Short mmCIF file of C-alpha atoms in Angstrom, two decimals:
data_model
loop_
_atom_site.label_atom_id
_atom_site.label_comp_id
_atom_site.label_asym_id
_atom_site.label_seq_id
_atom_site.Cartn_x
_atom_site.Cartn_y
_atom_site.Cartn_z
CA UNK Q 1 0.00 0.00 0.00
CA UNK Q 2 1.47 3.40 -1.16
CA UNK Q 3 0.40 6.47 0.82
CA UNK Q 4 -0.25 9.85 -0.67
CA UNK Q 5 1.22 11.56 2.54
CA UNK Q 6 2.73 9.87 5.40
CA UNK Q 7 0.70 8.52 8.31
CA UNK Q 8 2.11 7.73 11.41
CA UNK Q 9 -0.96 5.52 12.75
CA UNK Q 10 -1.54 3.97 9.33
CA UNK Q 11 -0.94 0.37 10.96
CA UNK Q 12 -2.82 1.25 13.90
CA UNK Q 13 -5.74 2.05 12.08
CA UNK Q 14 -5.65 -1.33 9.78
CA UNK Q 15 -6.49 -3.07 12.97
CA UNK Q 16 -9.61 -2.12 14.03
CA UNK Q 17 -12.65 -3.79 13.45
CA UNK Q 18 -13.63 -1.18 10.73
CA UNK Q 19 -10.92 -1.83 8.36
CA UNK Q 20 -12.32 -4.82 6.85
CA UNK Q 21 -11.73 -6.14 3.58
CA UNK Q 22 -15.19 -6.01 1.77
CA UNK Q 23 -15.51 -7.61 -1.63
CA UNK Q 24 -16.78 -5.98 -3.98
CA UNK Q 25 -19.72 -8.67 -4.65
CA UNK Q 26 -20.94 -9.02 -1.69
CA UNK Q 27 -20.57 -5.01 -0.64
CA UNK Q 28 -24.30 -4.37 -1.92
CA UNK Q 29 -25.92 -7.20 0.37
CA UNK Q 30 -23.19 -6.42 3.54
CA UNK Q 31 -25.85 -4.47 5.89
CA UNK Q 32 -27.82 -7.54 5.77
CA UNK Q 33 -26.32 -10.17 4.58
CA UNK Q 34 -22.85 -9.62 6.06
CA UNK Q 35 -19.71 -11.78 4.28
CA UNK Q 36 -16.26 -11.60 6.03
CA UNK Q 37 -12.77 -13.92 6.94
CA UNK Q 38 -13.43 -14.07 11.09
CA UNK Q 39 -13.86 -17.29 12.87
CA UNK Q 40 -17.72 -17.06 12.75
CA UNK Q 41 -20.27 -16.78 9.74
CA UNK Q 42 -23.15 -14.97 9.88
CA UNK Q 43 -26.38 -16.92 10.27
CA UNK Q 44 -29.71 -14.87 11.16
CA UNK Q 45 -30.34 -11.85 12.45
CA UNK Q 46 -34.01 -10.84 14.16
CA UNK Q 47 -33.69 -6.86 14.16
CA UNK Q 48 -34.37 -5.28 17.35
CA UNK Q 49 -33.68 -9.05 19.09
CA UNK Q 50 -30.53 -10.99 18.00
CA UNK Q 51 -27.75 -11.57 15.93
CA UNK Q 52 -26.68 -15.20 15.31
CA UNK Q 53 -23.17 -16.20 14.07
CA UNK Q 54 -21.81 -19.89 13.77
CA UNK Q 55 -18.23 -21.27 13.88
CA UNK Q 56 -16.57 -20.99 10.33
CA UNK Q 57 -15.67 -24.60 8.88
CA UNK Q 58 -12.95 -22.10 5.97
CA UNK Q 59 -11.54 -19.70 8.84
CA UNK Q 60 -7.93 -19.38 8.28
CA UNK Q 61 -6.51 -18.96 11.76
CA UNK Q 62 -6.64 -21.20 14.91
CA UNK Q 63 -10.61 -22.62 14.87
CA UNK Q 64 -12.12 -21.52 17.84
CA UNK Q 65 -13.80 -23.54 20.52
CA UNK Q 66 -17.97 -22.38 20.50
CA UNK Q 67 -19.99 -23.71 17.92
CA UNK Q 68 -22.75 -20.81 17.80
CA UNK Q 69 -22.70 -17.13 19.12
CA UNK Q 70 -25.88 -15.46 19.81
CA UNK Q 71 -26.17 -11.85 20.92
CA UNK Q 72 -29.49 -10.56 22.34
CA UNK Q 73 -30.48 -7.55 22.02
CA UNK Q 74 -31.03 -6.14 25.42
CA UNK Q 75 -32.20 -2.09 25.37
CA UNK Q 76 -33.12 -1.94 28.94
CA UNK Q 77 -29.89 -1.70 31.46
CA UNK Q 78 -32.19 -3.02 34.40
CA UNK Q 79 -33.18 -6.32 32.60
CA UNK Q 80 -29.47 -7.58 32.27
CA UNK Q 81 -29.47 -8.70 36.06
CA UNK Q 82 -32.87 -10.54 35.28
CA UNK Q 83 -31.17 -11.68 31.72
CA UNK Q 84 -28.31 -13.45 33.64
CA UNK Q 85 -30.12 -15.08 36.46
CA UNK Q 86 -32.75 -16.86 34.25
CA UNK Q 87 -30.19 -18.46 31.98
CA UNK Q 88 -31.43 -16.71 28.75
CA UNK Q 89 -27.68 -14.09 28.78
CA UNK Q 90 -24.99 -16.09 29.82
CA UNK Q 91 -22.60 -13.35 29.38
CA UNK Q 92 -22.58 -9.26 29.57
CA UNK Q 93 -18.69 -8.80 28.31
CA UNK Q 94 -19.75 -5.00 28.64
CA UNK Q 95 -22.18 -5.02 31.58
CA UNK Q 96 -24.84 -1.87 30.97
CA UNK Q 97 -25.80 -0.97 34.64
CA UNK Q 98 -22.43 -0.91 37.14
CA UNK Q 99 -24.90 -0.67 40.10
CA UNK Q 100 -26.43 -4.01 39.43
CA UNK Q 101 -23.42 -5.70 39.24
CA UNK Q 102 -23.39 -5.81 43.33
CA UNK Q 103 -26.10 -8.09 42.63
CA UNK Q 104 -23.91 -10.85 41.66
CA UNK Q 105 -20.77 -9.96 42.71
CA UNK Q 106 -20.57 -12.56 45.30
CA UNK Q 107 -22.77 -15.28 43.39
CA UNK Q 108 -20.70 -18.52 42.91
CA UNK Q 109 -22.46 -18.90 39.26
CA UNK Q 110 -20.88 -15.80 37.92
CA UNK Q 111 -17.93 -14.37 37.36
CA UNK Q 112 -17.62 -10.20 37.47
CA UNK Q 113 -14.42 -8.88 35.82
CA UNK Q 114 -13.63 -5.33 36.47
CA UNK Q 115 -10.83 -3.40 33.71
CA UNK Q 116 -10.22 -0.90 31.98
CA UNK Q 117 -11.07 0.86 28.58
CA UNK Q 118 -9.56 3.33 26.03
CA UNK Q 119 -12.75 5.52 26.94
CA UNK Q 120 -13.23 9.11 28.11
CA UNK Q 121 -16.73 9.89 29.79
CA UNK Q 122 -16.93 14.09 29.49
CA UNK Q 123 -19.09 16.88 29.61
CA UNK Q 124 -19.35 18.06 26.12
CA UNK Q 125 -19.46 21.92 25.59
CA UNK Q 126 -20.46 23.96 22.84
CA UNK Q 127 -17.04 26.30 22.78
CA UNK Q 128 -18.64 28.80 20.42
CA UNK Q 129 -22.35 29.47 21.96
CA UNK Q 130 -21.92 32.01 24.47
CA UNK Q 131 -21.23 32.18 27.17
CA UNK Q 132 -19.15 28.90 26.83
CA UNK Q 133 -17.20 30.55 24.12
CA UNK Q 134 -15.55 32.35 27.13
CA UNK Q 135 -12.41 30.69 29.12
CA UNK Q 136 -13.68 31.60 32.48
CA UNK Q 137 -16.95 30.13 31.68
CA UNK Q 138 -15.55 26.51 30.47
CA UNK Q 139 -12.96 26.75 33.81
CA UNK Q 140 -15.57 27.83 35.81
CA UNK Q 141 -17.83 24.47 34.87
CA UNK Q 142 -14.42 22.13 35.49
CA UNK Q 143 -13.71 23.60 38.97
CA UNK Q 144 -17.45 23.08 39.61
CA UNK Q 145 -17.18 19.26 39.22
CA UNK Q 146 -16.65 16.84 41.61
CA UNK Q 147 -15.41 13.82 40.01
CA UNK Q 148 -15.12 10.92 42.77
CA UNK Q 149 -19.16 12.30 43.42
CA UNK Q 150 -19.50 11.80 39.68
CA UNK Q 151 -17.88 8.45 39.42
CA UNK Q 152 -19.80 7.28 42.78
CA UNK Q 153 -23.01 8.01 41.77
CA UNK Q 154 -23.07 7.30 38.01
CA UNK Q 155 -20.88 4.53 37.96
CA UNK Q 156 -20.91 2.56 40.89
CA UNK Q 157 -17.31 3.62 41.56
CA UNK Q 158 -15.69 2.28 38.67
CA UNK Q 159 -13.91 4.62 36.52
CA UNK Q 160 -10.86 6.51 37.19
CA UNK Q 161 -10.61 9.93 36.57
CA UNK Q 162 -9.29 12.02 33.96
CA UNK Q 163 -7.88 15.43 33.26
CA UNK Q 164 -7.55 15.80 29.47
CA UNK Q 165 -8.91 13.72 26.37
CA UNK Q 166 -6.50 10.35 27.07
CA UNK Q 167 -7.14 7.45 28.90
CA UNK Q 168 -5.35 6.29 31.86
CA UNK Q 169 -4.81 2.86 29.88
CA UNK Q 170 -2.92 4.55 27.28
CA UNK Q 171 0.82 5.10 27.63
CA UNK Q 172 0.47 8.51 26.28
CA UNK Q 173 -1.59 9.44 29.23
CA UNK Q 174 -0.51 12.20 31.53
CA UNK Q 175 -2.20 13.14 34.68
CA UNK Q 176 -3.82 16.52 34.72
CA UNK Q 177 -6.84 16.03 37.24
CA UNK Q 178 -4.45 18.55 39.06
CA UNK Q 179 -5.50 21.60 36.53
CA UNK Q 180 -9.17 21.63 38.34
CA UNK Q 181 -9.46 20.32 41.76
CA UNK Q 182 -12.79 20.56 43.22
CA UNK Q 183 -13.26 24.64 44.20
CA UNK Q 184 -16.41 26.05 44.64
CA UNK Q 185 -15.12 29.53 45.54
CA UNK Q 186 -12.60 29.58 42.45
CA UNK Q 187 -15.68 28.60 40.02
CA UNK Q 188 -18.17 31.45 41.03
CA UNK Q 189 -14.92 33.98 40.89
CA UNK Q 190 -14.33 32.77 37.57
CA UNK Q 191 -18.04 33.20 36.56
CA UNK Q 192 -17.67 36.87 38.20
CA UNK Q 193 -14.41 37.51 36.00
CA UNK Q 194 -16.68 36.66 33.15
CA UNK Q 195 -19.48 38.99 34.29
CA UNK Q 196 -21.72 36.63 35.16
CA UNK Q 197 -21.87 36.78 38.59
CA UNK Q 198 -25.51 36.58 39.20
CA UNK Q 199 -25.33 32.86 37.07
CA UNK Q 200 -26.83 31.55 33.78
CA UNK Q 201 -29.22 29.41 32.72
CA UNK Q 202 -28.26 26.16 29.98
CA UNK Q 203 -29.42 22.98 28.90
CA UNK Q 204 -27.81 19.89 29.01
CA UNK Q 205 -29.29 17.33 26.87
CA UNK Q 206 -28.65 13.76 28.20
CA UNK Q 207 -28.06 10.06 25.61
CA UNK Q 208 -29.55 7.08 27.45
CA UNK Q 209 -26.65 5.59 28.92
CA UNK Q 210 -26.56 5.22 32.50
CA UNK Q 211 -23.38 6.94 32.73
CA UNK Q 212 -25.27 10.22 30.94
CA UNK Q 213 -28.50 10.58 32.89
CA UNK Q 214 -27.47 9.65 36.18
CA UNK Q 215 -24.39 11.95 35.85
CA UNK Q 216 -26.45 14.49 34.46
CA UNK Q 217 -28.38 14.71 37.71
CA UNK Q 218 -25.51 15.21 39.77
CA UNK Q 219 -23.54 17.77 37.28
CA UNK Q 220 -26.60 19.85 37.33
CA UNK Q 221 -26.45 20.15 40.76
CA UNK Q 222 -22.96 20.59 41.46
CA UNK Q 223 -23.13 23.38 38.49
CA UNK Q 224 -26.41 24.62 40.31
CA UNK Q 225 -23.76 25.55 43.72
CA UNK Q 226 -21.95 28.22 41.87
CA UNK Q 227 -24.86 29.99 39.97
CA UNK Q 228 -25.16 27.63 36.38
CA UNK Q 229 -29.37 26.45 36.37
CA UNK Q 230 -29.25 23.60 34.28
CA UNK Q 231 -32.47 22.36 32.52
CA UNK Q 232 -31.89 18.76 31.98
CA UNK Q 233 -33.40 17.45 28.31
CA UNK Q 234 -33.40 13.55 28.15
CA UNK Q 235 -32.97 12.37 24.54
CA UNK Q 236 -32.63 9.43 22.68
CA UNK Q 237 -29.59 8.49 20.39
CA UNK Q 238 -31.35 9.63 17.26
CA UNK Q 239 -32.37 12.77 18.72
CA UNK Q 240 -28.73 12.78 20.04
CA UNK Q 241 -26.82 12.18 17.07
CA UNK Q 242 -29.18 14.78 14.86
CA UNK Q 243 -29.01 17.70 17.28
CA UNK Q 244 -26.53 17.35 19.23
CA UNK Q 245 -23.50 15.77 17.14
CA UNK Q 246 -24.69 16.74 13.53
CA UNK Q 247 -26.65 20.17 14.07
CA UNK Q 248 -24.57 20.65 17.34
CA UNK Q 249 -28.09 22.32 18.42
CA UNK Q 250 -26.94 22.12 22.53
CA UNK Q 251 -25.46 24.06 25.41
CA UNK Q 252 -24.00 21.09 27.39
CA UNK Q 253 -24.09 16.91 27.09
CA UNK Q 254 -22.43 14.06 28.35
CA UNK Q 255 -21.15 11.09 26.37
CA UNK Q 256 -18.48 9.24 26.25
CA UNK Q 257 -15.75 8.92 23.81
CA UNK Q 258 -14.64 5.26 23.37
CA UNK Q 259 -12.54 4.80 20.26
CA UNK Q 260 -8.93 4.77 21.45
CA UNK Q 261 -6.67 7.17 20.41
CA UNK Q 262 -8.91 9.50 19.21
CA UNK Q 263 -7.63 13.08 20.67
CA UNK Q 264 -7.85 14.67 17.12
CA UNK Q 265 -11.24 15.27 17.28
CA UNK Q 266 -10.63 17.96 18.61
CA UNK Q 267 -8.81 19.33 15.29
CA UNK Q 268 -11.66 18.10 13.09
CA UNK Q 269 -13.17 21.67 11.67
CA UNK Q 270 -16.90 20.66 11.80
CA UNK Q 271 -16.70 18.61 15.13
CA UNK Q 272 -19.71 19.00 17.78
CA UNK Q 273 -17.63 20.68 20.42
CA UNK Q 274 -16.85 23.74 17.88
CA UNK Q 275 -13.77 23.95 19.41
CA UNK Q 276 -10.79 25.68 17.12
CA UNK Q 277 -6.74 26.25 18.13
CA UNK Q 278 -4.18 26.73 15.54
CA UNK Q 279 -1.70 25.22 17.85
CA UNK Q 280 -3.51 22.35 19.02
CA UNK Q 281 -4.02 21.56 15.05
CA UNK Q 282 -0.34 22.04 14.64
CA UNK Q 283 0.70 19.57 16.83
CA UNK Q 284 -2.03 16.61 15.50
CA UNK Q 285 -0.46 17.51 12.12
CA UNK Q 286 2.73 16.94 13.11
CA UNK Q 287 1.98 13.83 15.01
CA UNK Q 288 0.29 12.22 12.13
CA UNK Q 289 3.22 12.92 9.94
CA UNK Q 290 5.82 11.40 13.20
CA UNK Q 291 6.86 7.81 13.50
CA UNK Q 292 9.42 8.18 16.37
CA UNK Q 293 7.65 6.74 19.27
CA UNK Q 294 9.50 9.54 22.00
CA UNK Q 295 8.60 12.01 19.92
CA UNK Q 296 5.05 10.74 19.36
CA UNK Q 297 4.71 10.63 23.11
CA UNK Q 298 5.82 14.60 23.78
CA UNK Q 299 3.33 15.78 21.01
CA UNK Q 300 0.29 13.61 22.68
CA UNK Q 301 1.35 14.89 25.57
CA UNK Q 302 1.49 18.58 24.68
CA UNK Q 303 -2.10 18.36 23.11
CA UNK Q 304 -3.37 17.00 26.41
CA UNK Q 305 -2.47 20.32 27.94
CA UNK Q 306 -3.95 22.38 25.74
CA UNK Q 307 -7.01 20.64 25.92
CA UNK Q 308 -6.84 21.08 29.69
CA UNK Q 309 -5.81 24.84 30.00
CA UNK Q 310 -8.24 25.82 27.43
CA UNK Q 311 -11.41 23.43 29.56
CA UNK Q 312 -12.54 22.64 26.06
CA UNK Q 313 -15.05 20.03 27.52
CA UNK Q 314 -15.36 18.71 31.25
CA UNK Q 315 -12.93 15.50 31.66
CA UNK Q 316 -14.64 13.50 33.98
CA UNK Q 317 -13.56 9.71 34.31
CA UNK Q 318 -12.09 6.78 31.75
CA UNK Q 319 -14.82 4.39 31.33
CA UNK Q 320 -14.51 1.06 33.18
CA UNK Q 321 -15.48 -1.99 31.00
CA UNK Q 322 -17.77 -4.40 33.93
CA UNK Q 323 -17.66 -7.61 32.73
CA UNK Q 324 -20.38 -10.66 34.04
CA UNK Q 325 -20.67 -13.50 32.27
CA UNK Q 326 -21.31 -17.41 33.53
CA UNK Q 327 -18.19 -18.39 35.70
CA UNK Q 328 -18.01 -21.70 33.44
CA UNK Q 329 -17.08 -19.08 30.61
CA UNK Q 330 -13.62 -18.05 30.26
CA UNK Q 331 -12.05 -15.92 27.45
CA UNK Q 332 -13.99 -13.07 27.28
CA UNK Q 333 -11.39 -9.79 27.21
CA UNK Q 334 -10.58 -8.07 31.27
CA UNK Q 335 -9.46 -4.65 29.50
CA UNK Q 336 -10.85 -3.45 26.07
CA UNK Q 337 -8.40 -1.76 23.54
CA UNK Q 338 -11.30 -1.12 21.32
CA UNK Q 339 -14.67 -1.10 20.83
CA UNK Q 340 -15.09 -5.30 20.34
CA UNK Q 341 -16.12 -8.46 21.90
CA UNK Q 342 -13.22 -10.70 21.30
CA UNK Q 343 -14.97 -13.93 21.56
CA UNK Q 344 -12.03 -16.19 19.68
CA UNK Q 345 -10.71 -17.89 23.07
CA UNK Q 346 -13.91 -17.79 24.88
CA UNK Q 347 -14.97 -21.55 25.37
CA UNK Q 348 -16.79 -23.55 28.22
CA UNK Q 349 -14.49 -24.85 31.13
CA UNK Q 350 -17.27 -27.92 31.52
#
């Protein structure tokens, strides 16, 4: 493969799960009818219930020990428990509701896996609607939030938190929770800097996800202690992808970013956050033309501290991957490097 201009995380890239090889007669009859080289086939799929896949007899690579693979659709977080303890789930390799998983935390027939993922759970801001186009604003909203109250009560605990747009999993990451500690006082002076002493009133416009409304009811009233009225909107992916993400119709949100390595987003012109640096864009051009791994390391490291002096979005906590699954079951991944379920050494133990 010949480039047109170098690209530093060219190989990185050819191994997610997007860069498939798709050929070109089957590419019509793909969304439905999906072809590919894995270790399973496709079989059936029952929209809005379950995808079926069945061990590949032509798979290239080591054959792999289960025979079928069915996942179930499951759109309500509270019915996993339920799911698990009636036989019909034997496995949540991303568990939905990290409060439940108390529930079986101590149950012999289970086995709960707690780890880590490439994922950053923030509170999105619209950098050019005012006021959050001004810097005391945007640091005004970080030294508002309390993140061990965030992670507590939206998470169960899990999570670790974060300071800039890297994960704690990646070596790249550097700690800057240190840029806003927890300070009441130092938020409403910012807000009075900005000459908005008296407070505002926003939205913030919350996804399903646990994580989102849950976190969303403690943000707005942490924000609510130094003057910011929040009026919380619940909306559904659809509604979230067309206003927020595509329109970027929205004061604040909350979502979390799980594709590793993905700190130029911040560069892209027409992202939601509408968040624009010259020298932040300088330095994601000159990592993606830089191969030296030291070097590599310096730039991510510099961009993390832009995004953190400039409080382009609230960094809240890396998302923790919960894993439950039968504890005759073993395979299934502890950390995820990417958004996948790995299920090519998964196999019964009896």
């Amino acid at each position: 493969i010949t480039l047109k201009n170098p690209q530093s995380s060219f190989l990185y890239n050819m191994g997610w799960g997007d860069a498939v090889i798709v050929a070109p007669e089957t590419a019509d009859t793909n969304k439905e009818k999906p072809v590919g080289t894995g270790p399973f086939r496709f079989q059936s799929w029952a929209k809005g219930s379950s995808i079926t896949l069945i061990k590949s007899d032509t798979y290239w690579g080591a054959p792999v020990s289960l025979d079928k693979a069915e996942f179930r659709i499951v759109p309500d977080a509270a019915a996993a428990i339920p799911a698990l303890l009636s036989g019909d789930v034997q496995a949540f390799p991303f568990f939905p509701d990290p409060d439940s998983v108390a529930q079986v935390k101590d149950d012999p027939r289970f086995k709960v896996v707690i780890g880590a993922t490439e994922g950053e759970t923030i509170l999105s801001i619209n950098n050019k609607k005012p006021p959050f186009d001004r810097l005391q604003v945007r640091q005004a909203i970080s030294f508002a939030l309390d993140r061990k109250a965030i992670i507590d009560g939206a998470s169960a605990g899990l999570g670790v938190p974060i300071g800039s747009h890297m994960s704690p999993a990646n070596k790249a990451y550097v700690d800057l929770t240190g840029f806003y500690p927890h300070n009441v006082e130092r938020a409403r002076e910012l807000l009075k800097e900005a000459g908005l002493e008296n407070g505002f009133k926003a939205t913030l416009k919350l996804p399903p996800p646990p994580y989102a409304r849950l976190g969303g009811e403690i943000i707005a009233s942490q924000l609510r202690d130094v003057g910011i009225d929040l009026q919380i909107v619940p909306v559904e992916w659809a509604q979230w992808l067309d206003q927020v993400f595509t329109k970027k119709d929205y004061d604040l949100t909350i979502v979390s970013h799980t594709e590793p390595n993905d700190i130029d987003i911040y560069s892209r012109k027409d992202y939601y956050f509408n968040y624009d640096n010259p020298t932040f864009d300088k330095i994601i051009a000159d990592l993606n033309l830089t191969s030296d791994e030291a070097k590599r390391m310096t730039l991510l490291g510099e961009a993390q501290k832009i995004l953190a002096d400039d409080a382009v979005v609230g960094f809240l906590y890396e998302l923790p991957k919960a894993g439950v699954w039968d504890a005759k079951l073993e395979g299934f991944w502890e950390n995820a490097p990417i958004q996948a379920n790995d299920l090519t050494k998964v196999k019964w133990t009896e």
